[in-house]
Short mmCIF file of C-alpha atoms in Angstrom, two decimals:
data_model
loop_
_atom_site.label_atom_id
_atom_site.label_comp_id
_atom_site.label_asym_id
_atom_site.label_seq_id
_atom_site.Cartn_x
_atom_site.Cartn_y
_atom_site.Cartn_z
CA UNK A 13 115.10 76.19 148.32
CA UNK A 14 117.71 76.66 146.37
CA UNK A 15 116.69 75.74 142.58
CA UNK A 16 120.64 74.98 141.92
CA UNK A 17 121.21 78.41 139.45
CA UNK A 18 121.44 80.64 142.20
CA UNK A 19 118.04 81.84 142.68
CA UNK A 20 115.33 80.48 144.94
CA UNK A 21 112.23 78.64 144.66
CA UNK A 22 108.96 79.71 146.81
CA UNK A 23 107.65 75.27 147.45
CA UNK A 24 105.28 76.41 150.81
CA UNK A 25 102.28 74.81 148.15
CA UNK A 26 104.20 71.68 147.69
CA UNK A 27 104.29 71.21 151.42
CA UNK A 28 100.44 69.29 151.50
CA UNK A 29 101.17 67.05 155.11
CA UNK A 30 102.80 66.10 158.12
CA UNK A 31 104.06 68.70 160.84
CA UNK A 32 105.91 70.83 157.98
CA UNK A 33 102.33 71.27 157.12
CA UNK A 34 100.80 71.70 160.15
CA UNK A 35 103.16 74.28 161.13
CA UNK A 36 102.82 76.42 157.91
CA UNK A 37 98.75 76.37 158.40
CA UNK A 38 99.37 77.83 161.90
CA UNK A 39 101.50 80.65 160.70
CA UNK A 40 99.50 81.81 157.91
CA UNK A 41 95.84 80.37 158.04
CA UNK A 42 95.46 80.45 162.40
CA UNK A 43 97.54 82.53 163.88
CA UNK A 44 97.09 85.11 160.76
CA UNK A 45 93.60 84.75 161.28
CA UNK A 46 93.58 85.59 165.08
CA UNK A 47 95.80 88.54 164.65
CA UNK A 48 93.04 90.04 161.83
CA UNK A 49 90.26 90.08 164.13
CA UNK A 50 92.37 91.84 166.86
CA UNK A 51 92.98 93.75 164.67
CA UNK A 52 89.34 94.89 163.65
CA UNK A 53 88.56 94.69 167.20
CA UNK A 54 90.97 97.57 167.93
CA UNK A 55 90.21 99.43 164.57
CA UNK A 56 86.90 99.02 165.13
CA UNK A 57 86.93 100.87 168.79
CA UNK A 58 89.09 103.75 167.96
CA UNK A 59 87.09 104.32 165.82
CA UNK A 60 83.58 104.55 167.35
CA UNK A 61 85.88 106.36 170.33
CA UNK A 62 87.02 108.77 167.85
CA UNK A 63 83.86 109.96 166.48
CA UNK A 64 81.80 110.52 169.78
CA UNK A 65 85.44 112.29 171.18
CA UNK A 66 85.01 114.63 168.26
CA UNK A 67 82.00 115.48 169.34
CA UNK A 68 82.66 116.57 173.28
CA UNK A 69 84.44 118.95 174.91
CA UNK A 70 87.64 119.52 176.50
CA UNK A 71 88.62 121.47 179.35
CA UNK A 72 90.07 123.83 177.51
CA UNK A 73 86.61 124.39 175.42
CA UNK A 74 88.57 122.79 172.46
CA UNK A 75 86.33 120.04 170.25
CA UNK A 76 86.47 118.32 167.15
CA UNK A 77 89.60 116.09 168.51
CA UNK A 78 90.17 113.01 167.56
CA UNK A 79 91.28 110.35 171.14
CA UNK A 80 93.57 108.11 168.94
CA UNK A 81 95.34 108.47 165.97
CA UNK A 82 94.40 108.10 162.38
CA UNK A 83 95.11 104.92 160.90
CA UNK A 84 96.44 104.58 157.00
CA UNK A 85 95.22 101.99 155.12
CA UNK A 86 97.65 99.62 153.86
CA UNK A 87 96.97 98.27 149.85
CA UNK A 88 99.06 95.01 148.54
CA UNK A 89 98.84 94.87 144.89
CA UNK A 90 97.92 91.12 143.47
CA UNK A 91 101.18 89.72 142.65
CA UNK A 92 99.88 88.65 139.20
CA UNK A 93 99.00 91.76 138.14
CA UNK A 94 99.89 92.34 134.47
CA UNK A 95 99.27 96.49 134.09
CA UNK A 96 100.79 99.25 135.37
CA UNK A 97 97.91 100.28 137.33
CA UNK A 98 98.95 102.05 141.41
CA UNK A 99 96.29 101.76 143.64
CA UNK A 100 96.53 104.32 147.05
CA UNK A 101 94.15 104.81 149.49
CA UNK A 102 93.93 106.96 152.63
CA UNK A 103 92.24 107.07 155.04
CA UNK A 104 89.31 110.42 154.77
CA UNK A 105 87.04 109.71 158.36
CA UNK A 106 88.82 108.08 160.72
CA UNK A 107 85.42 108.50 162.82
CA UNK A 108 83.08 106.05 160.08
CA UNK A 109 85.77 104.15 158.29
CA UNK A 110 84.79 100.63 157.59
CA UNK A 111 87.75 97.96 159.30
CA UNK A 112 86.38 95.37 156.81
CA UNK A 113 89.03 94.07 154.42
CA UNK A 114 88.41 94.96 150.74
CA UNK A 115 89.79 93.83 147.70
CA UNK A 116 89.99 96.14 144.58
CA UNK A 117 88.88 93.71 141.00
CA UNK A 118 89.35 95.51 137.96
CA UNK A 119 87.18 94.80 135.36
CA UNK A 120 88.44 96.93 132.61
CA UNK A 121 90.25 100.16 132.18
CA UNK A 122 88.20 102.13 134.12
CA UNK A 123 86.10 99.85 135.77
CA UNK A 124 86.59 97.89 138.99
CA UNK A 125 84.19 95.54 141.42
CA UNK A 126 84.76 95.89 144.73
CA UNK A 127 84.79 93.12 146.81
CA UNK A 128 84.85 93.02 151.24
CA UNK A 129 87.26 89.87 151.59
CA UNK A 130 85.20 90.02 155.21
CA UNK A 131 82.49 88.73 154.66
CA UNK A 132 83.05 87.41 151.60
CA UNK A 133 80.48 89.31 149.30
CA UNK A 134 80.87 91.96 146.71
CA UNK A 135 80.00 95.53 147.59
CA UNK A 136 80.04 97.01 144.43
CA UNK A 137 81.24 98.04 141.18
CA UNK A 138 82.91 101.40 140.55
CA UNK A 139 83.68 103.71 137.46
CA UNK A 140 86.65 106.02 138.50
CA UNK A 141 89.33 108.92 136.24
CA UNK A 142 93.12 108.17 137.08
CA UNK A 143 93.95 110.55 139.87
CA UNK A 144 91.45 111.27 141.05
CA UNK A 145 90.13 109.98 143.82
CA UNK A 146 87.22 108.06 144.42
CA UNK A 147 85.57 106.73 148.52
CA UNK A 148 84.27 103.37 148.00
CA UNK A 149 83.30 102.70 151.91
CA UNK A 150 82.68 104.96 154.68
CA UNK A 151 85.48 107.66 153.99
CA UNK A 152 88.28 104.81 153.08
CA UNK A 153 89.31 105.97 149.55
CA UNK A 154 91.22 105.33 146.59
CA UNK A 155 93.33 106.91 143.69
CA UNK A 156 94.72 104.92 141.20
CA UNK A 157 96.82 105.82 138.43
CA UNK A 158 98.82 103.70 135.67
CA UNK A 159 97.06 101.44 133.54
CA UNK A 160 95.37 98.27 135.12
CA UNK A 161 94.28 95.76 133.35
CA UNK A 162 91.01 93.36 133.73
CA UNK A 163 92.26 90.61 136.39
CA UNK A 164 94.53 92.89 138.05
CA UNK A 165 93.79 92.99 142.10
CA UNK A 166 94.92 94.98 145.24
CA UNK A 167 94.17 94.35 148.85
CA UNK A 168 92.59 97.32 150.67
CA UNK A 169 92.77 97.57 155.02
CA UNK A 170 92.76 99.72 157.23
CA UNK A 171 92.88 97.53 160.14
CA UNK A 172 96.21 96.30 159.13
CA UNK A 173 98.52 95.94 162.30
CA UNK A 174 95.48 98.64 163.92
CA UNK A 175 96.43 96.89 167.38
CA UNK A 176 100.27 97.23 167.56
CA UNK A 177 99.75 100.31 166.09
CA UNK A 178 96.90 101.92 168.39
CA UNK A 179 98.07 104.69 170.27
CA UNK A 180 96.94 107.98 171.08
CA UNK A 181 96.57 111.12 168.93
CA UNK A 182 99.14 113.85 169.42
CA UNK A 183 96.69 116.81 170.34
CA UNK A 184 96.06 114.45 172.98
CA UNK A 185 99.16 113.15 174.09
CA UNK A 186 100.52 116.98 174.46
CA UNK A 187 97.63 118.35 175.76
CA UNK A 188 95.02 115.89 177.87
CA UNK A 189 93.23 119.28 178.61
CA UNK A 190 92.05 118.94 175.11
CA UNK A 191 90.81 115.50 176.23
CA UNK A 192 86.63 115.93 175.30
CA UNK A 193 85.17 114.51 179.19
CA UNK A 194 82.08 117.38 178.38
CA UNK A 195 79.31 117.88 176.16
CA UNK A 196 77.16 120.20 176.88
CA UNK A 197 79.93 122.11 178.82
CA UNK A 198 83.71 122.25 179.97
CA UNK A 199 84.02 119.15 183.02
CA UNK A 200 80.41 118.02 182.78
CA UNK A 201 81.67 114.48 182.31
CA UNK A 202 78.72 113.43 180.00
CA UNK A 203 80.84 112.96 176.89
CA UNK A 204 83.17 110.42 179.14
CA UNK A 205 80.55 108.62 180.00
CA UNK A 206 79.54 108.27 176.24
CA UNK A 207 82.72 106.91 174.98
CA UNK A 208 82.26 104.62 178.39
CA UNK A 209 79.10 103.22 177.77
CA UNK A 210 80.81 102.61 173.68
CA UNK A 211 81.52 99.03 175.87
CA UNK A 212 77.57 98.14 175.18
CA UNK A 213 77.01 99.33 171.56
CA UNK A 214 76.21 96.27 169.00
CA UNK A 215 78.83 96.83 165.87
CA UNK A 216 79.70 93.41 164.99
CA UNK A 217 77.65 91.27 162.88
CA UNK A 218 79.05 87.65 161.94
CA UNK A 219 82.49 89.03 162.27
CA UNK A 220 81.90 92.21 160.48
CA UNK A 221 81.89 95.61 161.79
CA UNK A 222 78.49 97.23 161.29
CA UNK A 223 77.94 99.97 164.17
CA UNK A 224 73.83 100.92 164.09
CA UNK A 225 73.02 97.99 162.74
CA UNK A 226 75.06 94.87 164.70
CA UNK A 227 74.46 92.66 167.16
CA UNK A 228 77.46 91.65 169.24
CA UNK A 229 79.29 93.96 171.61
CA UNK A 230 83.11 94.73 171.39
CA UNK A 231 82.74 92.60 174.13
CA UNK A 232 80.45 90.08 172.51
CA UNK A 233 83.03 89.79 170.23
CA UNK A 234 86.46 89.54 172.09
CA UNK A 235 84.96 86.54 174.14
CA UNK A 236 84.61 84.73 171.02
CA UNK A 237 87.51 85.27 169.76
CA UNK A 238 89.01 83.96 172.81
CA UNK A 239 86.57 80.96 172.90
CA UNK A 240 86.91 80.19 169.53
CA UNK A 241 91.02 79.86 170.48
CA UNK A 242 90.01 77.49 173.20
CA UNK A 243 87.58 75.34 171.22
CA UNK A 244 90.15 74.97 168.55
CA UNK A 245 92.54 73.94 170.53
CA UNK A 246 90.64 71.57 172.44
CA UNK A 247 89.26 70.33 169.15
CA UNK A 248 92.72 69.75 168.35
CA UNK A 249 94.04 68.33 171.03
CA UNK A 250 91.09 65.55 170.71
CA UNK A 251 91.71 64.98 167.55
CA UNK A 252 95.57 64.31 168.18
CA UNK A 253 94.30 61.81 170.92
CA UNK A 254 92.30 60.08 167.88
CA UNK A 255 94.73 59.44 166.00
CA UNK A 256 97.25 58.76 168.24
CA UNK A 257 94.69 55.82 169.29
CA UNK A 258 94.84 54.66 165.23
CA UNK A 259 98.33 54.95 164.74
CA UNK A 260 98.75 52.46 168.55
CA UNK A 261 96.07 50.14 166.34
CA UNK A 262 97.45 49.85 163.20
CA UNK A 263 101.72 49.18 165.52
CA UNK A 264 100.01 47.09 167.56
CA UNK A 265 98.88 44.75 163.96
CA UNK A 266 101.98 45.20 162.03
CA UNK A 267 104.06 43.85 165.27
CA UNK A 268 101.44 40.63 165.47
CA UNK A 269 102.05 40.27 161.89
CA UNK A 270 106.06 41.04 161.31
CA UNK A 271 107.32 41.89 164.98
CA UNK A 272 109.30 39.61 167.33
CA UNK A 273 109.22 39.50 170.93
CA UNK A 274 111.16 38.15 172.66
CA UNK A 275 109.58 36.56 175.74
CA UNK A 276 107.72 33.62 172.70
CA UNK A 277 111.43 33.23 170.75
CA UNK A 278 113.13 31.92 174.95
CA UNK A 279 109.94 30.02 174.87
CA UNK A 280 109.72 28.67 171.74
CA UNK A 281 114.06 28.13 172.34
CA UNK A 282 113.57 26.16 175.32
CA UNK A 283 110.61 23.86 173.59
CA UNK A 284 113.03 23.25 170.64
CA UNK A 285 115.98 22.59 173.27
CA UNK A 286 113.51 19.78 175.23
CA UNK A 287 112.29 18.86 172.00
CA UNK A 288 116.14 17.87 170.68
CA UNK A 289 117.30 16.74 174.02
CA UNK A 290 114.25 13.83 173.97
CA UNK A 291 115.03 13.55 170.51
CA UNK A 292 118.78 12.92 171.18
CA UNK A 293 117.26 10.74 174.11
CA UNK A 294 114.82 8.66 171.87
CA UNK A 295 118.14 7.77 169.95
CA UNK A 296 120.60 6.56 172.49
CA UNK A 297 117.88 4.43 173.82
CA UNK A 298 117.54 2.64 169.90
CA UNK A 299 121.35 2.84 169.37
CA UNK A 300 121.44 0.71 173.14
CA UNK A 301 118.63 -1.75 172.03
CA UNK A 302 120.48 -2.25 168.71
CA UNK A 303 123.76 -3.21 170.30
CA UNK A 304 121.64 -5.63 172.55
CA UNK A 305 119.63 -7.45 169.64
CA UNK A 306 123.37 -7.58 167.24
CA UNK A 307 124.94 -9.30 171.02
CA UNK A 308 121.92 -11.90 171.26
#
């Protein structure tokens, strides 16, 4: 909103209801939540495929090649930070890096707590030296410079826009002989089968990516995402119909008290007209009786 002095004011938080609030929630909460889940699905799939692909052999006998491009972490510093700390993140292990989202919460000039935004849990406390890389979660490494103060934050994600940025590695793209389909020898196809079997691997638990200890597969996670969207849509439609019914009842009650019915008013008009005509006839009869009495 224009503040009248050449600047602008963000009034999003002040919109508390109505259709506009619904549209904002759809943009910032519902849709963003679905995109986040889809990104974590894509990032998890890329990491798991890369992990298996690294163990195989290509037709040219090469090994140790990634199938998908390495995802680059994103860092968003808190808008209310008071210190001068700068956080950079790197993906030091494309095959094991976690796809959960994290927040660094500084507790001092050289310490911070790591909060998992996906599971809503504190995963550890760390001490750091300025400019020295520090592994915080399965290959997700950070380097902190400057002077952060207690209360400063930084959000870190390896899965941000992963679904949109998913791409084959340039090594494989430029030479398909480097696709590691074999395991014990070139062309045996065992590694390709191992990659295919990832479809049934248990890698998710309650939305968090936990390969090796999970309770849900990639298919389970995706089906949950789609069914959740459908259930949410159906629930919204049901609530909408209920609220429309309530609104109809309230409008009917209001109209019964203050509304005007043309049919009812026309009936009253005819009734009053007939009553007026009857009264006029009565006056005429009385007048004629007086005339008779006067003449007598």
